[in-house]
Amino acid sequence: MFETFRNAWKIEDLRKRLLYTLVILVIFRLGCAVPVPYIDASSLTEMFNTTGSMLTYLNMMSGDALSQCAIFALGVQPYINASIIVQLLTVAIPYLENLSKEGEEGRRKLTRITNYVGAGIGLMLSIAYYFILRRMGALEYTDGFGGIFTAIVIVLCFTAGSQLVTWMGNQIDSKGIGNGVSLLIFAGIVANWSRVITMVQGIFTRAQQAAGYYVLLPVLLLLALAAVIFVVVLTNAERRIPVQYAKRQVGRKMYGGQSSYIPIKVNMSGVMPVIFAMTLCSLPNMVGSFLNLDPEQHPIWTAFFSVFQYNSWMYLVFYVLLIVAFNYFYVAIQYNPIDISNQLRKNNGTIPGIRPGKPTSDFITKTLSKITLIGGIFLAVVAGLPIVLGNATGVSIQLGGTSLLIVVGVALDTARSLEGYMTARHHKGFLE
């Protein structure tokens, strides 16, 4: 991967794209340090130090900008939720389904719809965060209109910041090296070294309290190394279905006859099922913290909301099941076995030992179902194991699996994107 970046830097066009991407990432990190007016972020320290809140997850995704009440506090989360919602609606609404099949123009319309939905979600999240800040006593009222002007300024700053972050991600896609939204999340996670330092300090603190915890540090280091290797291997792993093309004669020339394959990646959907599953599982806990219920007066509701905390085993069960379910959903959107079978038939291609038509689509469906299950289990293990270790040891590493998936996945995707640019640049074409 480092060799890929080194070779890309030698090419002038790619060097400009890399520098442009770097400038966007620097602007993003600067925006994560610019506070929104009328807010005292120091009063929110206790709230964000509490493990189990959705705010902890959103703060991780924004690179600690949410806990500092910066203008980029919402980050790309509104856009991610909007893209997930639009993808879900694409299956249910025929108009959106037709747009997804209209090529580049249809994708542009879908992107525009996603941006509008993201703006609406960003506005709602800004309003909700404003009420949380007001309830926590973190506002500094400076106007004489009951705080209306203050509320408008805070909500507009958060909403505009989320839209600006989305625009920067799109600029990386068009003028940079691609994977814009993912790179912004990657930059926020990598820049947040304080979380890693806090985790290591927690391990050493427990080691001083009990002699047995000295064994915990090398074990966690070995598990972290094994997790990185595990993520890299399975992220690059793929199942290759062999395809044989029949020979055909056109004039005096013979075409076809070569062998190829259909690649099916084990982790085809990336980290998106993990992000969406965590969002849904953490949403009830955020609502419960917003309501601030009294356990004595509302014991049933308190018990219900407590189920959706990171230290709850029921949360882990729901979390794993949702990851597997959303992995199946994303794969079903990306792959259509019937279309693949029809394309093979049009190009005189067959899978050895499988008849064309319905038997081919059934074989692809069966193979895809097995690979999807393996990919879902892989995501569930990487995302769920830190929760189990965090609950067992008391060390706050519950979000470590999601962070690892994002960092490793984005790094590998960026390297592949650069390799694609270099391959296209050095390709001499068919006329030479």
Coordinates of C-alpha atoms in Angstrom, one line a residue:
M1 CA 0.0 0.0 0.0
F2 CA 2.8 2.4 0.8
E3 CA 4.5 1.5 -2.5
T4 CA 1.2 2.4 -4.2
F5 CA 1.2 5.9 -2.6
R6 CA 4.9 6.4 -3.5
N7 CA 4.3 5.5 -7.1
A8 CA 1.2 7.7 -7.3
W9 CA 3.2 10.7 -6.0
K10 CA 5.5 10.4 -9.0
I11 CA 2.7 11.1 -11.4
E12 CA 1.8 14.7 -11.8
D13 CA -1.9 14.3 -12.2
L14 CA -2.2 12.0 -9.3
R15 CA 0.0 14.2 -7.2
K16 CA -2.4 17.1 -7.8
R17 CA -5.3 14.9 -6.8
L18 CA -3.5 13.8 -3.6
L19 CA -2.6 17.4 -2.7
Y20 CA -6.2 18.6 -3.3
T21 CA -7.5 15.7 -1.1
L22 CA -5.0 16.7 1.6
V23 CA -6.1 20.3 1.5
I24 CA -9.8 19.3 1.9
L25 CA -8.9 17.0 4.9
V26 CA -6.9 19.9 6.6
I27 CA -9.9 22.2 6.1
F28 CA -12.1 19.5 7.6
R29 CA -9.9 19.1 10.7
L30 CA -9.8 22.9 11.1
G31 CA -13.6 23.1 11.0
C32 CA -13.7 20.4 13.7
A33 CA -11.8 22.8 16.0
V34 CA -14.0 26.0 15.3
P35 CA -16.7 26.2 18.0
V36 CA -20.3 27.2 17.4
P37 CA -21.1 30.5 19.2
Y38 CA -23.2 30.7 22.5
I39 CA -22.1 27.2 23.7
D40 CA -19.9 26.2 26.6
A41 CA -18.5 22.9 25.6
S42 CA -16.7 22.3 28.9
S43 CA -20.0 21.5 30.6
L44 CA -20.5 18.5 28.2
T45 CA -17.4 16.5 29.3
E46 CA -19.3 14.1 31.6
M47 CA -22.0 13.5 29.0
F48 CA -19.5 12.3 26.4
N49 CA -17.5 10.3 28.8
T50 CA -20.5 8.1 29.5
T51 CA -20.2 4.9 27.4
G52 CA -23.4 3.6 25.9
S53 CA -24.9 6.8 24.5
M54 CA -25.4 7.3 20.8
L55 CA -23.6 10.6 21.3
T56 CA -20.4 8.6 21.9
Y57 CA -20.8 7.0 18.5
L58 CA -21.6 10.2 16.7
N59 CA -18.7 11.9 18.4
M60 CA -16.4 9.1 17.2
M61 CA -17.7 9.5 13.6
S62 CA -17.2 13.3 13.7
G63 CA -13.6 13.1 15.0
D64 CA -14.4 14.5 18.5
A65 CA -16.1 17.6 16.8
L66 CA -19.4 16.8 18.5
S67 CA -18.0 16.9 22.0
Q68 CA -16.3 20.3 21.2
C69 CA -19.6 21.7 19.7
A70 CA -17.7 22.6 16.5
I71 CA -19.3 23.7 13.3
F72 CA -18.6 20.3 11.8
A73 CA -20.1 18.5 14.8
L74 CA -22.6 16.4 12.8
G75 CA -19.9 15.5 10.2
V76 CA -21.1 13.2 7.4
Q77 CA -23.6 11.4 9.5
P78 CA -26.7 13.1 8.0
Y79 CA -25.5 12.2 4.5
I80 CA -24.8 8.6 5.5
N81 CA -28.3 8.2 7.0
A82 CA -29.8 9.9 3.9
S83 CA -28.0 7.5 1.5
I84 CA -29.1 4.5 3.5
I85 CA -32.8 5.8 3.5
V86 CA -32.7 6.5 -0.2
Q87 CA -31.2 3.0 -0.9
L88 CA -34.0 1.5 1.2
L89 CA -36.6 3.5 -0.7
T90 CA -35.1 2.5 -4.0
V91 CA -36.4 -1.0 -3.5
A92 CA -39.9 0.2 -2.5
I93 CA -40.5 3.2 -4.8
P94 CA -40.6 2.4 -8.6
Y95 CA -39.5 6.0 -9.5
L96 CA -36.3 5.7 -7.5
E97 CA -35.7 2.2 -8.8
N98 CA -36.0 3.5 -12.4
L99 CA -33.6 6.3 -11.6
S100 CA -31.0 3.8 -10.4
K101 CA -31.2 2.1 -13.8
E102 CA -30.9 5.2 -16.0
G103 CA -27.1 5.4 -15.9
E104 CA -25.1 8.5 -15.1
E105 CA -28.1 10.9 -15.3
G106 CA -30.2 8.8 -13.0
R107 CA -27.3 8.6 -10.5
R108 CA -27.0 12.4 -10.5
K109 CA -30.7 12.7 -9.7
L110 CA -30.4 10.2 -6.9
T111 CA -27.4 12.1 -5.5
R112 CA -29.4 15.3 -5.6
I113 CA -32.3 13.6 -3.8
T114 CA -29.9 12.2 -1.2
N115 CA -28.4 15.6 -0.6
Y116 CA -31.9 17.1 0.0
V117 CA -32.7 14.3 2.4
G118 CA -29.4 14.7 4.1
A119 CA -30.1 18.4 4.6
G120 CA -33.4 17.6 6.2
I121 CA -31.8 15.0 8.5
G122 CA -29.0 17.5 9.4
L123 CA -31.6 20.1 10.4
M124 CA -33.5 17.6 12.6
L125 CA -30.3 16.4 14.3
S126 CA -29.2 20.1 14.8
I127 CA -32.5 20.8 16.5
A128 CA -32.3 17.7 18.7
Y129 CA -28.7 18.5 19.7
Y130 CA -29.7 22.1 20.5
F131 CA -32.4 20.8 23.0
I132 CA -29.8 18.4 24.5
L133 CA -27.4 21.3 25.0
R134 CA -30.1 23.4 26.6
R135 CA -31.1 20.6 28.9
M136 CA -27.5 20.1 29.9
G137 CA -27.1 23.8 30.7
A138 CA -24.4 24.3 28.1
L139 CA -25.9 27.4 26.4
E140 CA -24.8 31.0 27.0
Y141 CA -27.8 33.2 26.3
T142 CA -26.8 36.6 25.1
D143 CA -30.0 37.9 23.5
G144 CA -33.2 39.3 25.1
F145 CA -35.7 37.2 23.0
G146 CA -35.8 34.1 25.2
G147 CA -32.9 32.5 23.4
I148 CA -34.7 32.4 20.0
F149 CA -31.8 34.1 18.2
T150 CA -29.3 31.9 20.0
A151 CA -31.3 28.7 18.9
I152 CA -31.4 29.9 15.3
V153 CA -27.7 30.6 15.2
I154 CA -26.8 27.2 16.7
V155 CA -29.1 25.1 14.6
L156 CA -28.1 26.9 11.4
C157 CA -24.3 26.5 12.2
F158 CA -24.7 22.8 12.8
T159 CA -26.9 22.3 9.6
A160 CA -24.6 24.4 7.4
G161 CA -21.6 22.6 8.8
S162 CA -23.0 19.2 7.9
Q163 CA -23.8 20.4 4.3
L164 CA -20.3 21.8 3.9
V165 CA -18.7 18.5 5.0
T166 CA -20.9 16.7 2.5
W167 CA -19.8 19.1 -0.3
M168 CA -16.2 18.6 0.6
G169 CA -16.7 14.8 0.4
N170 CA -18.2 15.2 -3.1
Q171 CA -15.3 17.4 -4.1
I172 CA -12.8 14.7 -3.1
D173 CA -14.8 12.3 -5.3
S174 CA -14.7 14.6 -8.4
K175 CA -11.3 16.3 -8.0
G176 CA -9.5 14.2 -5.5
I177 CA -8.7 10.5 -5.2
G178 CA -12.3 9.4 -4.5
N179 CA -13.9 7.8 -1.4
G180 CA -14.6 11.4 -0.2
V181 CA -17.1 10.7 2.6
S182 CA -15.2 7.6 3.8
L183 CA -11.9 9.6 3.9
L184 CA -13.5 12.3 6.1
I185 CA -14.6 9.7 8.6
F186 CA -11.1 8.1 8.3
A187 CA -9.5 11.5 9.1
G188 CA -11.7 12.1 12.1
I189 CA -10.9 8.6 13.6
V190 CA -7.2 8.7 12.9
A191 CA -6.9 12.3 14.3
N192 CA -8.6 11.2 17.6
W193 CA -5.5 9.8 19.3
S194 CA -6.8 10.8 22.7
R195 CA -9.3 7.9 22.6
V196 CA -6.4 5.4 22.2
I197 CA -4.4 7.1 24.9
T198 CA -7.4 7.0 27.3
M199 CA -7.9 3.3 26.6
V200 CA -4.2 2.5 27.2
Q201 CA -4.3 4.5 30.5
G202 CA -7.4 2.6 31.6
I203 CA -5.5 -0.7 31.0
F204 CA -2.5 0.4 33.0
T205 CA -4.8 1.7 35.8
R206 CA -6.4 -1.7 36.1
A207 CA -3.0 -3.3 36.0
Q208 CA -1.9 -1.3 39.1
Q209 CA -5.1 -2.4 40.9
A210 CA -4.8 -6.1 40.2
A211 CA -1.8 -8.1 39.3
G212 CA -3.8 -10.2 36.8
Y213 CA -4.4 -7.2 34.6
Y214 CA -0.7 -7.1 33.6
V215 CA -1.5 -10.1 31.4
L216 CA -4.3 -8.1 29.8
L217 CA -2.0 -5.7 27.9
P218 CA -0.1 -8.2 25.8
V219 CA -3.3 -10.2 25.2
L220 CA -5.1 -7.0 23.9
L221 CA -2.1 -6.1 21.7
L222 CA -2.1 -9.6 20.2
L223 CA -5.9 -9.4 19.7
A224 CA -5.6 -6.0 18.0
L225 CA -2.9 -7.3 15.7
A226 CA -4.9 -10.4 14.9
A227 CA -8.0 -8.2 14.3
V228 CA -6.1 -6.1 11.8
I229 CA -4.8 -9.1 9.9
F230 CA -8.2 -10.7 10.0
V231 CA -9.9 -7.5 8.6
V232 CA -7.3 -7.1 5.8
V233 CA -7.5 -10.7 4.7
L234 CA -11.3 -10.9 4.6
T235 CA -11.7 -7.4 3.1
N236 CA -9.6 -8.5 0.2
A237 CA -11.0 -12.1 0.0
E238 CA -13.3 -13.0 -2.8
R239 CA -15.0 -16.0 -4.3
R240 CA -14.3 -16.4 -8.0
I241 CA -16.9 -18.2 -10.1
P242 CA -15.2 -19.6 -13.2
V243 CA -16.7 -18.6 -16.6
Q244 CA -15.9 -20.2 -20.0
Y245 CA -16.8 -18.3 -23.2
A246 CA -17.6 -20.2 -26.3
K247 CA -15.7 -19.7 -29.5
R248 CA -17.4 -18.0 -32.4
Q249 CA -16.2 -17.1 -35.9
V250 CA -16.8 -13.7 -37.4
G251 CA -15.6 -13.6 -41.0
R252 CA -12.1 -15.1 -41.0
K253 CA -11.4 -14.4 -37.3
M254 CA -12.2 -16.5 -34.3
Y255 CA -13.4 -14.8 -31.1
G256 CA -14.0 -16.1 -27.6
G257 CA -12.8 -19.3 -26.1
Q258 CA -11.1 -17.6 -23.2
S259 CA -11.7 -18.3 -19.5
S260 CA -12.6 -15.7 -16.9
Y261 CA -14.4 -15.5 -13.6
I262 CA -17.0 -13.5 -11.7
P263 CA -15.5 -12.0 -8.5
I264 CA -17.7 -12.0 -5.4
K265 CA -16.1 -10.2 -2.4
V266 CA -16.6 -11.6 1.0
N267 CA -17.1 -8.1 2.5
M268 CA -19.0 -6.7 -0.4
S269 CA -21.0 -4.1 1.6
G270 CA -18.0 -2.7 3.6
V271 CA -18.7 -1.1 6.9
M272 CA -22.2 0.3 6.0
P273 CA -24.2 -2.5 7.8
V274 CA -22.2 -1.9 11.0
I275 CA -22.8 1.9 10.8
F276 CA -26.6 1.5 10.2
A277 CA -27.0 -1.3 12.8
M278 CA -25.2 0.8 15.4
T279 CA -27.3 3.9 14.6
L280 CA -30.6 1.9 15.0
C281 CA -29.4 0.2 18.2
S282 CA -28.2 3.4 19.8
L283 CA -31.2 5.6 18.9
P284 CA -33.5 4.3 21.7
N285 CA -30.7 5.1 24.3
M286 CA -30.4 8.6 22.9
V287 CA -34.2 9.1 23.2
G288 CA -34.0 7.8 26.8
S289 CA -31.3 10.2 27.7
F290 CA -33.2 13.0 26.1
L291 CA -36.4 12.2 28.2
N292 CA -34.4 11.9 31.4
L293 CA -36.8 9.5 33.0
D294 CA -37.0 8.8 36.8
P295 CA -36.3 5.1 37.4
E296 CA -38.7 5.0 40.4
Q297 CA -41.6 6.6 38.5
H298 CA -41.0 4.9 35.2
P299 CA -39.3 1.5 35.9
I300 CA -40.6 -0.2 32.7
W301 CA -39.4 2.5 30.3
T302 CA -36.1 2.8 32.2
A303 CA -35.5 -0.9 31.9
F304 CA -36.4 -0.7 28.2
F305 CA -33.9 2.1 27.4
S306 CA -31.2 0.4 29.5
V307 CA -31.3 -2.6 27.2
F308 CA -29.9 -0.5 24.4
Q309 CA -26.6 0.4 26.1
Y310 CA -23.3 -0.9 25.0
N311 CA -22.8 -2.8 28.2
S312 CA -26.1 -4.7 27.7
W313 CA -26.0 -8.3 26.3
M314 CA -29.3 -7.7 24.6
Y315 CA -27.8 -4.8 22.8
L316 CA -25.1 -7.1 21.5
V317 CA -27.7 -9.6 20.3
F318 CA -29.7 -7.0 18.4
Y319 CA -26.5 -5.5 17.1
V320 CA -25.2 -8.7 15.6
L321 CA -28.6 -9.7 14.1
L322 CA -29.0 -6.2 12.5
I323 CA -25.4 -6.4 11.0
V324 CA -26.1 -9.7 9.3
A325 CA -29.6 -8.5 8.1
F326 CA -28.3 -5.3 6.6
N327 CA -25.4 -7.1 5.0
Y328 CA -27.9 -9.3 3.2
F329 CA -29.9 -6.2 2.2
Y330 CA -26.9 -4.4 0.7
V331 CA -25.7 -7.4 -1.2
A332 CA -29.2 -7.9 -2.6
I333 CA -29.1 -4.3 -3.9
Q334 CA -25.7 -4.6 -5.5
Y335 CA -26.0 -8.1 -7.1
N336 CA -28.8 -9.3 -9.3
P337 CA -28.2 -13.0 -10.2
I338 CA -30.8 -12.9 -13.0
D339 CA -29.0 -10.0 -14.7
I340 CA -25.7 -11.7 -14.4
S341 CA -27.1 -14.9 -15.9
N342 CA -28.6 -12.9 -18.8
Q343 CA -25.3 -11.1 -19.5
L344 CA -23.5 -14.4 -19.6
R345 CA -25.9 -15.8 -22.1
K346 CA -25.7 -12.8 -24.3
N347 CA -21.9 -13.1 -24.4
N348 CA -21.9 -16.9 -24.9
G349 CA -20.5 -17.4 -21.5
T350 CA -21.3 -20.4 -19.2
I351 CA -20.3 -21.6 -15.8
P352 CA -18.6 -25.0 -16.2
G353 CA -21.1 -27.8 -15.2
I354 CA -24.0 -25.4 -15.0
R355 CA -26.7 -25.0 -17.7
P356 CA -27.4 -21.4 -18.9
G357 CA -30.5 -19.6 -17.8
K358 CA -32.3 -20.3 -14.5
P359 CA -29.8 -23.0 -13.3
T360 CA -27.0 -20.4 -13.7
S361 CA -29.0 -17.7 -11.7
D362 CA -29.9 -20.3 -9.0
F363 CA -26.2 -21.3 -8.7
I364 CA -25.1 -17.7 -8.4
T365 CA -27.9 -17.0 -5.8
K366 CA -26.8 -20.0 -3.7
T367 CA -23.2 -19.0 -3.9
L368 CA -24.0 -15.4 -3.1
S369 CA -26.1 -16.4 -0.1
K370 CA -23.2 -18.4 1.4
I371 CA -20.6 -15.7 0.8
T372 CA -23.0 -13.1 2.3
L373 CA -23.5 -15.1 5.4
I374 CA -19.7 -15.4 5.8
G375 CA -19.3 -11.7 5.3
G376 CA -22.1 -10.9 7.8
I377 CA -20.5 -13.2 10.4
F378 CA -17.1 -11.5 9.7
L379 CA -18.6 -8.0 10.3
A380 CA -20.4 -9.2 13.4
V381 CA -17.3 -10.7 14.9
V382 CA -15.1 -7.6 14.3
A383 CA -17.8 -5.2 15.6
G384 CA -19.1 -7.4 18.4
L385 CA -15.9 -8.8 19.9
P386 CA -14.7 -5.4 21.3
I387 CA -18.1 -5.0 23.0
V388 CA -17.6 -8.4 24.7
L389 CA -14.0 -7.6 25.8
G390 CA -15.0 -4.1 26.9
N391 CA -17.9 -5.5 29.1
A392 CA -15.6 -8.3 30.5
T393 CA -12.6 -6.1 31.3
G394 CA -14.2 -2.8 32.0
V395 CA -12.0 -1.1 29.4
S396 CA -13.9 1.3 27.0
I397 CA -13.1 -0.4 23.7
Q398 CA -16.7 -0.9 22.5
L399 CA -16.3 1.2 19.4
G400 CA -12.9 -0.2 18.5
G401 CA -14.2 -2.8 16.0
T402 CA -16.1 -0.2 14.1
S403 CA -13.1 2.2 14.0
L404 CA -10.9 -0.6 12.9
L405 CA -13.2 -1.6 10.0
I406 CA -13.5 2.0 8.8
V407 CA -9.7 2.7 9.0
V408 CA -8.6 -0.5 7.3
G409 CA -11.4 -0.5 4.8
V410 CA -10.9 3.1 3.7
A411 CA -7.1 2.6 3.5
L412 CA -7.5 -0.5 1.2
D413 CA -10.2 1.2 -0.9
T414 CA -8.0 4.3 -1.4
A415 CA -5.0 2.2 -2.4
R416 CA -7.2 0.3 -4.9
S417 CA -8.5 3.6 -6.3
L418 CA -4.9 4.9 -6.8
E419 CA -4.0 1.7 -8.5
G420 CA -6.9 2.1 -10.9
Y421 CA -5.8 5.6 -11.7
M422 CA -2.3 4.4 -12.5
T423 CA -3.5 1.5 -14.5
A424 CA -5.7 3.8 -16.7
R425 CA -2.9 6.3 -17.1
H426 CA -0.3 3.7 -18.3
H427 CA -2.7 1.8 -20.5
K428 CA -1.6 2.3 -24.1
G429 CA -4.9 1.6 -25.7
F430 CA -6.0 -0.7 -28.6
L431 CA -4.7 1.5 -31.5
E432 CA -0.9 1.3 -30.6

